PDB file of C-alpha atoms and ligand atoms in Angstrom:
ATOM      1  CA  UNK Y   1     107.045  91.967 118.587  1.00 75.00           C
ATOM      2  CA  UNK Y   2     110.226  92.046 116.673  1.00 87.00           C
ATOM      3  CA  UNK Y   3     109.945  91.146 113.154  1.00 95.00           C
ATOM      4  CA  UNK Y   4     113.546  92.748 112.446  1.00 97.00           C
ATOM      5  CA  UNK Y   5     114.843  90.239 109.694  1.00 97.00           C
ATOM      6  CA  UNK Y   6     117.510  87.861 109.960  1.00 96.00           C
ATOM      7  CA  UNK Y   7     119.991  89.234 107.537  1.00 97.00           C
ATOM      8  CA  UNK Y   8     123.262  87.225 106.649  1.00 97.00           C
ATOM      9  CA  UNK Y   9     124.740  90.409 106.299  1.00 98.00           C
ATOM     10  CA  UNK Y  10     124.166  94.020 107.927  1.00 98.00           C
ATOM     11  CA  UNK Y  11     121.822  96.274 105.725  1.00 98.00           C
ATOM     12  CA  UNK Y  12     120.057  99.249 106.919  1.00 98.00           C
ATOM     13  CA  UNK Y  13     118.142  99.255 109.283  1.00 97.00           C
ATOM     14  CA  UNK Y  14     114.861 100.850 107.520  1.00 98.00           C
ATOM     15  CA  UNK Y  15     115.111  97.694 105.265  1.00 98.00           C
ATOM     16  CA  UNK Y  16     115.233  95.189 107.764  1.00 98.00           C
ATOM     17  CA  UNK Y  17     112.677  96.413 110.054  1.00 97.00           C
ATOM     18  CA  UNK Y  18     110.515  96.542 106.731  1.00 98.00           C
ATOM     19  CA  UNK Y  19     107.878  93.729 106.889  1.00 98.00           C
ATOM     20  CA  UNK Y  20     104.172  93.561 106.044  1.00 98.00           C
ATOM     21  CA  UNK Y  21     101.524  93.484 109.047  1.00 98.00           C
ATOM     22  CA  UNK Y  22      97.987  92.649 108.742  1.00 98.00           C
ATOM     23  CA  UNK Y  23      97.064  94.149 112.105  1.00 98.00           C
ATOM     24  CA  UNK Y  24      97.186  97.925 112.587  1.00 98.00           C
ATOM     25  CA  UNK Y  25      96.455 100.179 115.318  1.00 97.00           C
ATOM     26  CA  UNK Y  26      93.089 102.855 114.933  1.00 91.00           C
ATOM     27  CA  UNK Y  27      96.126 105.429 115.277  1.00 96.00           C
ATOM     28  CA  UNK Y  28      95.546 107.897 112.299  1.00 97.00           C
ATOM     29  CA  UNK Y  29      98.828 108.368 110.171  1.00 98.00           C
ATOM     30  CA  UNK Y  30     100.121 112.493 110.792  1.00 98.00           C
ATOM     31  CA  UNK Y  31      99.136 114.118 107.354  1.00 98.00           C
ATOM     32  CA  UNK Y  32     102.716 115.236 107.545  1.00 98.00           C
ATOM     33  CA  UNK Y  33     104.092 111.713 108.029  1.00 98.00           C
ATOM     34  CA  UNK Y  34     102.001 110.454 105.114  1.00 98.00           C
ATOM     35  CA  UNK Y  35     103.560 113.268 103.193  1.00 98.00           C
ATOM     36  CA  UNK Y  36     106.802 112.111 103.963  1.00 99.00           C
ATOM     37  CA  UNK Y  37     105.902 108.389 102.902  1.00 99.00           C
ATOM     38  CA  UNK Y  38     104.783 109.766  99.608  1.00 99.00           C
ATOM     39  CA  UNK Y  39     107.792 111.941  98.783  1.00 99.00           C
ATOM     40  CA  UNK Y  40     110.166 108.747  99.113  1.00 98.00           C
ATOM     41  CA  UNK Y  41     108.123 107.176  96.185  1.00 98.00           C
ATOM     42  CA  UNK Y  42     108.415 110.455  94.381  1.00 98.00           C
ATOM     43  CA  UNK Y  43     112.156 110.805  94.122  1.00 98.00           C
ATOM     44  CA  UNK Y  44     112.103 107.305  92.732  1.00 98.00           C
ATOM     45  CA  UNK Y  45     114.274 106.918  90.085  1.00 98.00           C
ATOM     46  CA  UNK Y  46     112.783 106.041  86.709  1.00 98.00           C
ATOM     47  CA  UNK Y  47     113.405 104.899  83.157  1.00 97.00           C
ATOM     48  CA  UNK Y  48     113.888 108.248  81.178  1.00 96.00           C
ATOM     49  CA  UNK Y  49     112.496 109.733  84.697  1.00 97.00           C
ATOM     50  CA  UNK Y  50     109.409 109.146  83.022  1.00 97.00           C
ATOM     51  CA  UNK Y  51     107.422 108.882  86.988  1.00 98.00           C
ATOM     52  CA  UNK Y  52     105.056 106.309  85.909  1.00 98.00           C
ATOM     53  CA  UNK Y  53     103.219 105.844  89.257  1.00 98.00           C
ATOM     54  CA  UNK Y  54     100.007 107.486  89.982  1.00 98.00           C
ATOM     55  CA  UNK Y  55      99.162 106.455  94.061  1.00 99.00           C
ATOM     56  CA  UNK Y  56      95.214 107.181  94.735  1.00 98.00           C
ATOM     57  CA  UNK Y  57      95.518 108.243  98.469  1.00 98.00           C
ATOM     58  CA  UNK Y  58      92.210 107.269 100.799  1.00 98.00           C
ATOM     59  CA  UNK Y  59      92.056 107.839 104.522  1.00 98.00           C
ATOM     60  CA  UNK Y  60      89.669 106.144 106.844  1.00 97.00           C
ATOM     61  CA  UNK Y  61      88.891 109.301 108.335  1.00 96.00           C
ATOM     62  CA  UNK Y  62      89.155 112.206 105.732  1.00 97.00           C
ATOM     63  CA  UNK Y  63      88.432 110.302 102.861  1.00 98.00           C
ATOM     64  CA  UNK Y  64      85.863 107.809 104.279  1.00 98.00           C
ATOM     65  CA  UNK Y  65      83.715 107.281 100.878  1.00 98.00           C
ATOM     66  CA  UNK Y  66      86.686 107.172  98.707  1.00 98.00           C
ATOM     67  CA  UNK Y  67      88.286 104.399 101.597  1.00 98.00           C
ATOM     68  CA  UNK Y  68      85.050 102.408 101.672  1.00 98.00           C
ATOM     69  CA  UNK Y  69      85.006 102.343  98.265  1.00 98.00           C
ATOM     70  CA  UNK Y  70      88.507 100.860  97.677  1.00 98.00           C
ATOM     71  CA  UNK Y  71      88.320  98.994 100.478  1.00 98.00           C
ATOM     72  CA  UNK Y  72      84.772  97.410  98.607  1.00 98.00           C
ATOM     73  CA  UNK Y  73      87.876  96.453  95.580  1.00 98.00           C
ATOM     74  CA  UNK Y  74      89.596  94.116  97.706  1.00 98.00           C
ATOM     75  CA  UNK Y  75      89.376  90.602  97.817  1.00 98.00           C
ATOM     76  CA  UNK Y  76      87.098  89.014 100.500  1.00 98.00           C
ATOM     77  CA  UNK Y  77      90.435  87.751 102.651  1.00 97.00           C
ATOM     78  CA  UNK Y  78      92.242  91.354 102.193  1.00 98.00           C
ATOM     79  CA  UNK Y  79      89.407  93.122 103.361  1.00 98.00           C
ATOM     80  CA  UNK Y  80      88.999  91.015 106.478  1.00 96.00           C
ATOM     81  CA  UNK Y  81      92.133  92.543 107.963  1.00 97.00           C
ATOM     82  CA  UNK Y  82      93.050  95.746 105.652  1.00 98.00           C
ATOM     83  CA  UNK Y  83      90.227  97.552 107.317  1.00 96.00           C
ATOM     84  CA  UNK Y  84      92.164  98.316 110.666  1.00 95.00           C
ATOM     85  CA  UNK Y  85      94.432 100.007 108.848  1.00 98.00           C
ATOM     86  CA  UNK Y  86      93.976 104.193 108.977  1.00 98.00           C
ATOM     87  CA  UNK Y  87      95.267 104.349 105.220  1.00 98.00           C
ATOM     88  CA  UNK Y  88      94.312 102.762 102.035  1.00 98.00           C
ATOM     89  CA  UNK Y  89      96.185 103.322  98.733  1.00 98.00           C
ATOM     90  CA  UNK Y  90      95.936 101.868  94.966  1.00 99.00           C
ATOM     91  CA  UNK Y  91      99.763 102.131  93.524  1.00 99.00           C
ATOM     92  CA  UNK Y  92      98.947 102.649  89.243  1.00 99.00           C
ATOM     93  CA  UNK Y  93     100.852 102.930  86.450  1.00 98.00           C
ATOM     94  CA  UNK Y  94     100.641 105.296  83.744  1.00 98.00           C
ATOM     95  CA  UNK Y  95     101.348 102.781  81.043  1.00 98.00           C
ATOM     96  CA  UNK Y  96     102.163 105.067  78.013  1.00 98.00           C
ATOM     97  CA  UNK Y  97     105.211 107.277  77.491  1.00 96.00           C
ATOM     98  CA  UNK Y  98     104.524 110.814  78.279  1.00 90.00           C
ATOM     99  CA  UNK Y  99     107.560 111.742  75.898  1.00 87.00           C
ATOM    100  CA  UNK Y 100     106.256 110.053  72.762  1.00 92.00           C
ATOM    101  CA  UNK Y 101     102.942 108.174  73.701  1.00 94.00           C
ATOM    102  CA  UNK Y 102     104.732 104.566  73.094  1.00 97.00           C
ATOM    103  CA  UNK Y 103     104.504 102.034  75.715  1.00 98.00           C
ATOM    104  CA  UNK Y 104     106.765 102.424  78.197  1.00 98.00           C
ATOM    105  CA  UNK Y 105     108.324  99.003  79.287  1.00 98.00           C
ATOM    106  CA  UNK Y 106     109.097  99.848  82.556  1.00 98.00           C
ATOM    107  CA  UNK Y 107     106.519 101.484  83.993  1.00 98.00           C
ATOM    108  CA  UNK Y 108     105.674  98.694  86.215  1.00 98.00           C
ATOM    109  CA  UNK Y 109     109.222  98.089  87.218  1.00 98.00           C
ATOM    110  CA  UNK Y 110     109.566 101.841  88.293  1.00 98.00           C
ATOM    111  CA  UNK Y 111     106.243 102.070  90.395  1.00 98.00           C
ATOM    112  CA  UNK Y 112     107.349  98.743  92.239  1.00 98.00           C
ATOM    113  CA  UNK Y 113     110.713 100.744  93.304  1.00 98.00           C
ATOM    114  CA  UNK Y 114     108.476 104.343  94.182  1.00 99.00           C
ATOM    115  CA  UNK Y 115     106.086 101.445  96.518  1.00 99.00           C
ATOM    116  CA  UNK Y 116     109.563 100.050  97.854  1.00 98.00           C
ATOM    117  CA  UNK Y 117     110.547 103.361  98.338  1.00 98.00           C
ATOM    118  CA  UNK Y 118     107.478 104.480 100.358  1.00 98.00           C
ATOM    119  CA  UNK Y 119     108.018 101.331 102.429  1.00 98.00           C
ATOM    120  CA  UNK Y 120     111.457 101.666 103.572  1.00 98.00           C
ATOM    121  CA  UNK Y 121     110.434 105.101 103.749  1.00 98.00           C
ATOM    122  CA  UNK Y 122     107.543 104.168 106.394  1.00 98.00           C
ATOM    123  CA  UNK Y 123     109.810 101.349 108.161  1.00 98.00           C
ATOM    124  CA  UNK Y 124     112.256 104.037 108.834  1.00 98.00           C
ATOM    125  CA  UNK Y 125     109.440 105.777 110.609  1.00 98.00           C
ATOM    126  CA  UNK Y 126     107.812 103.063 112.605  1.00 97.00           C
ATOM    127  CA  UNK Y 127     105.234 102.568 110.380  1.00 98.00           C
ATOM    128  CA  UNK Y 128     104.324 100.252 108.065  1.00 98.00           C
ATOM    129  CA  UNK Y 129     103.040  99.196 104.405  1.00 98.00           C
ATOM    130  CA  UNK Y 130     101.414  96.222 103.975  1.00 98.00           C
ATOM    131  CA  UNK Y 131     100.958  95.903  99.692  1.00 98.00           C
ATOM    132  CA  UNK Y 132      98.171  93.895  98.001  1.00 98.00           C
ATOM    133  CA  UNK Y 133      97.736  91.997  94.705  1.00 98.00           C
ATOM    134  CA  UNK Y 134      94.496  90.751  95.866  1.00 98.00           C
ATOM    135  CA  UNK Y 135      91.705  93.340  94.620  1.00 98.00           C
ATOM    136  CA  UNK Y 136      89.764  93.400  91.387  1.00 98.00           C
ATOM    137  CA  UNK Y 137      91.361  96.195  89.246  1.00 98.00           C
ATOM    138  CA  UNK Y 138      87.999  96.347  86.800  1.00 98.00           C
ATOM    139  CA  UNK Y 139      85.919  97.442  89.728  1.00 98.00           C
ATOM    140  CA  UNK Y 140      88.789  99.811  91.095  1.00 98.00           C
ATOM    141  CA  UNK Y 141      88.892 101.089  87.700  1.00 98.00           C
ATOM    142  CA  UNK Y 142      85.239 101.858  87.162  1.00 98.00           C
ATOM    143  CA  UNK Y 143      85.116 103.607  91.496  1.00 98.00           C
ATOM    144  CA  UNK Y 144      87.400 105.923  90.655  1.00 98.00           C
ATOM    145  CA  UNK Y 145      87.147 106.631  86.472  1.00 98.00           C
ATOM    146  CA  UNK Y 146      90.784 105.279  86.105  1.00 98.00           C
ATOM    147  CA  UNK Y 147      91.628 105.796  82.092  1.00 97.00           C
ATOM    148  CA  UNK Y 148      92.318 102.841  80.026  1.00 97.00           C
ATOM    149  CA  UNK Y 149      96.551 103.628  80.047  1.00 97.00           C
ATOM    150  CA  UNK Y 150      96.703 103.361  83.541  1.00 98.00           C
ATOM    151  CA  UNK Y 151      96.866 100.349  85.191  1.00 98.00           C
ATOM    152  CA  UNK Y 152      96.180  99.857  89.248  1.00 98.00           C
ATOM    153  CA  UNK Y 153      98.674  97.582  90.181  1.00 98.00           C
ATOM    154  CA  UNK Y 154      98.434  97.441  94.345  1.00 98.00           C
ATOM    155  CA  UNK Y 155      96.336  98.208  96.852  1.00 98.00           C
ATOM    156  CA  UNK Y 156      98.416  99.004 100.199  1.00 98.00           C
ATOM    157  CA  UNK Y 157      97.686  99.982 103.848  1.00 98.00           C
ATOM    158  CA  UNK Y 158      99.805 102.437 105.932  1.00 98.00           C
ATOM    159  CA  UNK Y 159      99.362 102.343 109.699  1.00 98.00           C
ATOM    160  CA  UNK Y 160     101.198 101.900 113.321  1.00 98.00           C
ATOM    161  CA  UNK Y 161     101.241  97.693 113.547  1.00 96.00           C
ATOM    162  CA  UNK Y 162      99.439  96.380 115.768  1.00 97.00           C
ATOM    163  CA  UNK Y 163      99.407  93.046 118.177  1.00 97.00           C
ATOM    164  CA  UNK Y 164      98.942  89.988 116.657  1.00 97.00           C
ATOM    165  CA  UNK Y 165      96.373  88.685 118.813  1.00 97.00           C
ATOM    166  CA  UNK Y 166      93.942  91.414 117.247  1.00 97.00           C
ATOM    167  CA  UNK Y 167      93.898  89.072 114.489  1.00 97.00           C
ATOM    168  CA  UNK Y 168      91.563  85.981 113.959  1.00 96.00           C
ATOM    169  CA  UNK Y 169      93.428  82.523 115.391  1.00 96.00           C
ATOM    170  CA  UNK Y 170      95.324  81.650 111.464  1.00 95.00           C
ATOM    171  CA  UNK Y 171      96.174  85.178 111.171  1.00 96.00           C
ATOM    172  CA  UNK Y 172      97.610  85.243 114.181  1.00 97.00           C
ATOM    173  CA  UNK Y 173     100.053  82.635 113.553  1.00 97.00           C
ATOM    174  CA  UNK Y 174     100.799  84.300 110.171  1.00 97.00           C
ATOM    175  CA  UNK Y 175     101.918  87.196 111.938  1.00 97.00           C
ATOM    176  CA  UNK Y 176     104.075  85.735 114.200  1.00 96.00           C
ATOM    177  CA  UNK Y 177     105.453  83.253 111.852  1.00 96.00           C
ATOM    178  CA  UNK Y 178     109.455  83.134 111.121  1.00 95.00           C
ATOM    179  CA  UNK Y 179     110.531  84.622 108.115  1.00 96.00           C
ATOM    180  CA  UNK Y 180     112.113  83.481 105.409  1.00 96.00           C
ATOM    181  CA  UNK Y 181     113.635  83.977 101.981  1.00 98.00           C
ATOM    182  CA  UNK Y 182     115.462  82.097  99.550  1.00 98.00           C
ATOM    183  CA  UNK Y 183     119.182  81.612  99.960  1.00 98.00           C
ATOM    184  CA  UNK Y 184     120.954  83.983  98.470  1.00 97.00           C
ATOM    185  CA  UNK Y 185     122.838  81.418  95.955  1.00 97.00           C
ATOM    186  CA  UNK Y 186     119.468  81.022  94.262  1.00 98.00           C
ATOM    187  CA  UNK Y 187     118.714  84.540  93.260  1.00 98.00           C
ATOM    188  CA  UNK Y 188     122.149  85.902  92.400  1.00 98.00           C
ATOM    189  CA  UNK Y 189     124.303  84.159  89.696  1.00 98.00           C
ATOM    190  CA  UNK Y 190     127.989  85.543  89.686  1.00 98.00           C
ATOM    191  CA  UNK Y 191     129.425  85.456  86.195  1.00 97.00           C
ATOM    192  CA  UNK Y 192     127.538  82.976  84.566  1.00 98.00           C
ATOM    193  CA  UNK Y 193     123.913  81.861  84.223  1.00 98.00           C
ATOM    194  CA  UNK Y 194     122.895  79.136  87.192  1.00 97.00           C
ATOM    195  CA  UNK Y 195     126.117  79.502  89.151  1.00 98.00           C
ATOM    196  CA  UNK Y 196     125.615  80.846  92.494  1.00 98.00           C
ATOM    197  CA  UNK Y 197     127.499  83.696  93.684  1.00 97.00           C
TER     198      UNK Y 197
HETATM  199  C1  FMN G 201     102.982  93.228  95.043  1.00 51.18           C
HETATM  200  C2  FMN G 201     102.620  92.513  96.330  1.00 51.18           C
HETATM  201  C3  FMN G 201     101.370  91.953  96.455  1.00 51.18           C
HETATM  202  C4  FMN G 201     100.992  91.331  97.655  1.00 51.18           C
HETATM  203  N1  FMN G 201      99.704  90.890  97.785  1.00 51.18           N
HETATM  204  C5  FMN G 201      99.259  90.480  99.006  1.00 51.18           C
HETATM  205  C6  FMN G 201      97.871  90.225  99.214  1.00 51.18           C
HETATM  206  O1  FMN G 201      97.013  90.382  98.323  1.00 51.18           O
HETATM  207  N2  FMN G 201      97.499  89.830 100.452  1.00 51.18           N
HETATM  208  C7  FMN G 201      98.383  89.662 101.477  1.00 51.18           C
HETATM  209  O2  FMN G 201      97.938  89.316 102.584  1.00 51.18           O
HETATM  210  N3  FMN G 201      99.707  89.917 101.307  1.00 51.18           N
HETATM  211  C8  FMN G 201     100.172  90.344 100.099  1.00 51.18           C
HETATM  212  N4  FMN G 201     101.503  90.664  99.914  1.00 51.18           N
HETATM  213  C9  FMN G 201     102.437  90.544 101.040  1.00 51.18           C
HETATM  214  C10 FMN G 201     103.463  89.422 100.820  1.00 51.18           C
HETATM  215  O3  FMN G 201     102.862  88.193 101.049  1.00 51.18           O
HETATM  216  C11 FMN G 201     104.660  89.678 101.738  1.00 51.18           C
HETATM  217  O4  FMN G 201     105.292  90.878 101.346  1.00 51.18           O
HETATM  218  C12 FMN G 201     105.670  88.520 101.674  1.00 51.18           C
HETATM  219  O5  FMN G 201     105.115  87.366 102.255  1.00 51.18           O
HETATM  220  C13 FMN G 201     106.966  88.834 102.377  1.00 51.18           C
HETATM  221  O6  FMN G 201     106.717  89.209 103.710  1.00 51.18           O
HETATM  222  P1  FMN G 201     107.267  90.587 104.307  1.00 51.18           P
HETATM  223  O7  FMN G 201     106.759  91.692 103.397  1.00 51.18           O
HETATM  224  O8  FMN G 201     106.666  90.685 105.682  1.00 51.18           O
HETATM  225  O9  FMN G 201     108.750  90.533 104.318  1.00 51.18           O
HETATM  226  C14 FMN G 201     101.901  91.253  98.731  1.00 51.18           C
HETATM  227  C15 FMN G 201     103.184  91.821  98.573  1.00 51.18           C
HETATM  228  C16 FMN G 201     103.541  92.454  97.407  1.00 51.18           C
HETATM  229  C17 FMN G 201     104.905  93.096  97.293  1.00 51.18           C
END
């Protein structure tokens, strides 16, 4: 199944094979692969290179109690299908400048480019991230005794994709859907506000 995207204009490859399964293969990830998923997010750049994200790291296998348990965070339609998957992360941010204790305003920008990172990273590598906003950060906070300066922001899976028709009938289709994104008119203005470059 190719789910390369249609690009208007060539961009590397990593980024357009990037895309966000809900099936995944049993296939454990290599602990040296997931390694080299994680180091892409930590040579992120960041505002004052302050490294705001903190990425709790469960897998199915070696960390089955601490999986289960963030797995028990998402939301009921997330955990239908996130459970194939072999990994299970919670991207956080460390919400406070380690510097001078103020808040730092970009700490959720910057952990958003280190999970970008990690996905490209993965892409590049025939594997694949799929992120989440649906969990319930109170309960993921109170599993793992995450202090009150962090915040989880995303769950993710890592894992080898799978075939669609693992997936229940509408999730199927999901999967196999075209894909789409807004022209490119819309999001970039060239000189002044609303024009379209
Ligand atoms: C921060 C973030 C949160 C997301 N939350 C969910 C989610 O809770 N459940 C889900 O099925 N997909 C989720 N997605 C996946 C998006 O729907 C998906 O990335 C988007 O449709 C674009 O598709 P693509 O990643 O395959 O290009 C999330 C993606 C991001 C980046």
């Amino acid at each position: 199944m190719d789910r390369t995207a249609p690009t208007d204009h060539p961009i590397l490859p990593a980024i357009s094979k990037r895309w966000a399964p809900r099936s995944y293969l049993d296939t454990p990830v290599s602990e040296a692969d997931l390694r080299t998923v994680l180091e892409a997010a930590r040579w992120t750049a960041s505002a004052y290179n302050e490294q705001p994200w903190i990425y709790l790291v469960t897998r199915k296998a070696e960390e089955a109690d601490a999986y289960a348990k963030l797995l028990a965070c998402l939301v009921p339609f997330n955990q239908s299908w996130a459970a194939s998957a072999p990994v299970l992360m919670l991207a956080c941010a460390r919400l406070n400048s380690a510097g001078n204790g103020k808040p730092n305003a970009w700490a959720l920008y910057d952990t958003g480019q280190a999970s970008s990172a990690m996905s490209i990273q993965a892409a590049s590598m025939d594997l694949h991230i799929h992120q989440m906003a649906g969990f319930d950060a109170a309960a993921a906070r109170e599993a793992f005794g995450i202090p009150e300066d962090v915040m989880p922001i995303s769950a993710m899976v890592l894992g080898s994709h799978g075939p669609a028709s693992a997936l229940p009938e509408k999730l199927a289709e999901r999967e196999v859907a075209p894909r789409s994104r807004k022209d490119a008119g819309e999001i970039f203005f060239g000189g002044s506000w609303g024009k379209g470059f």
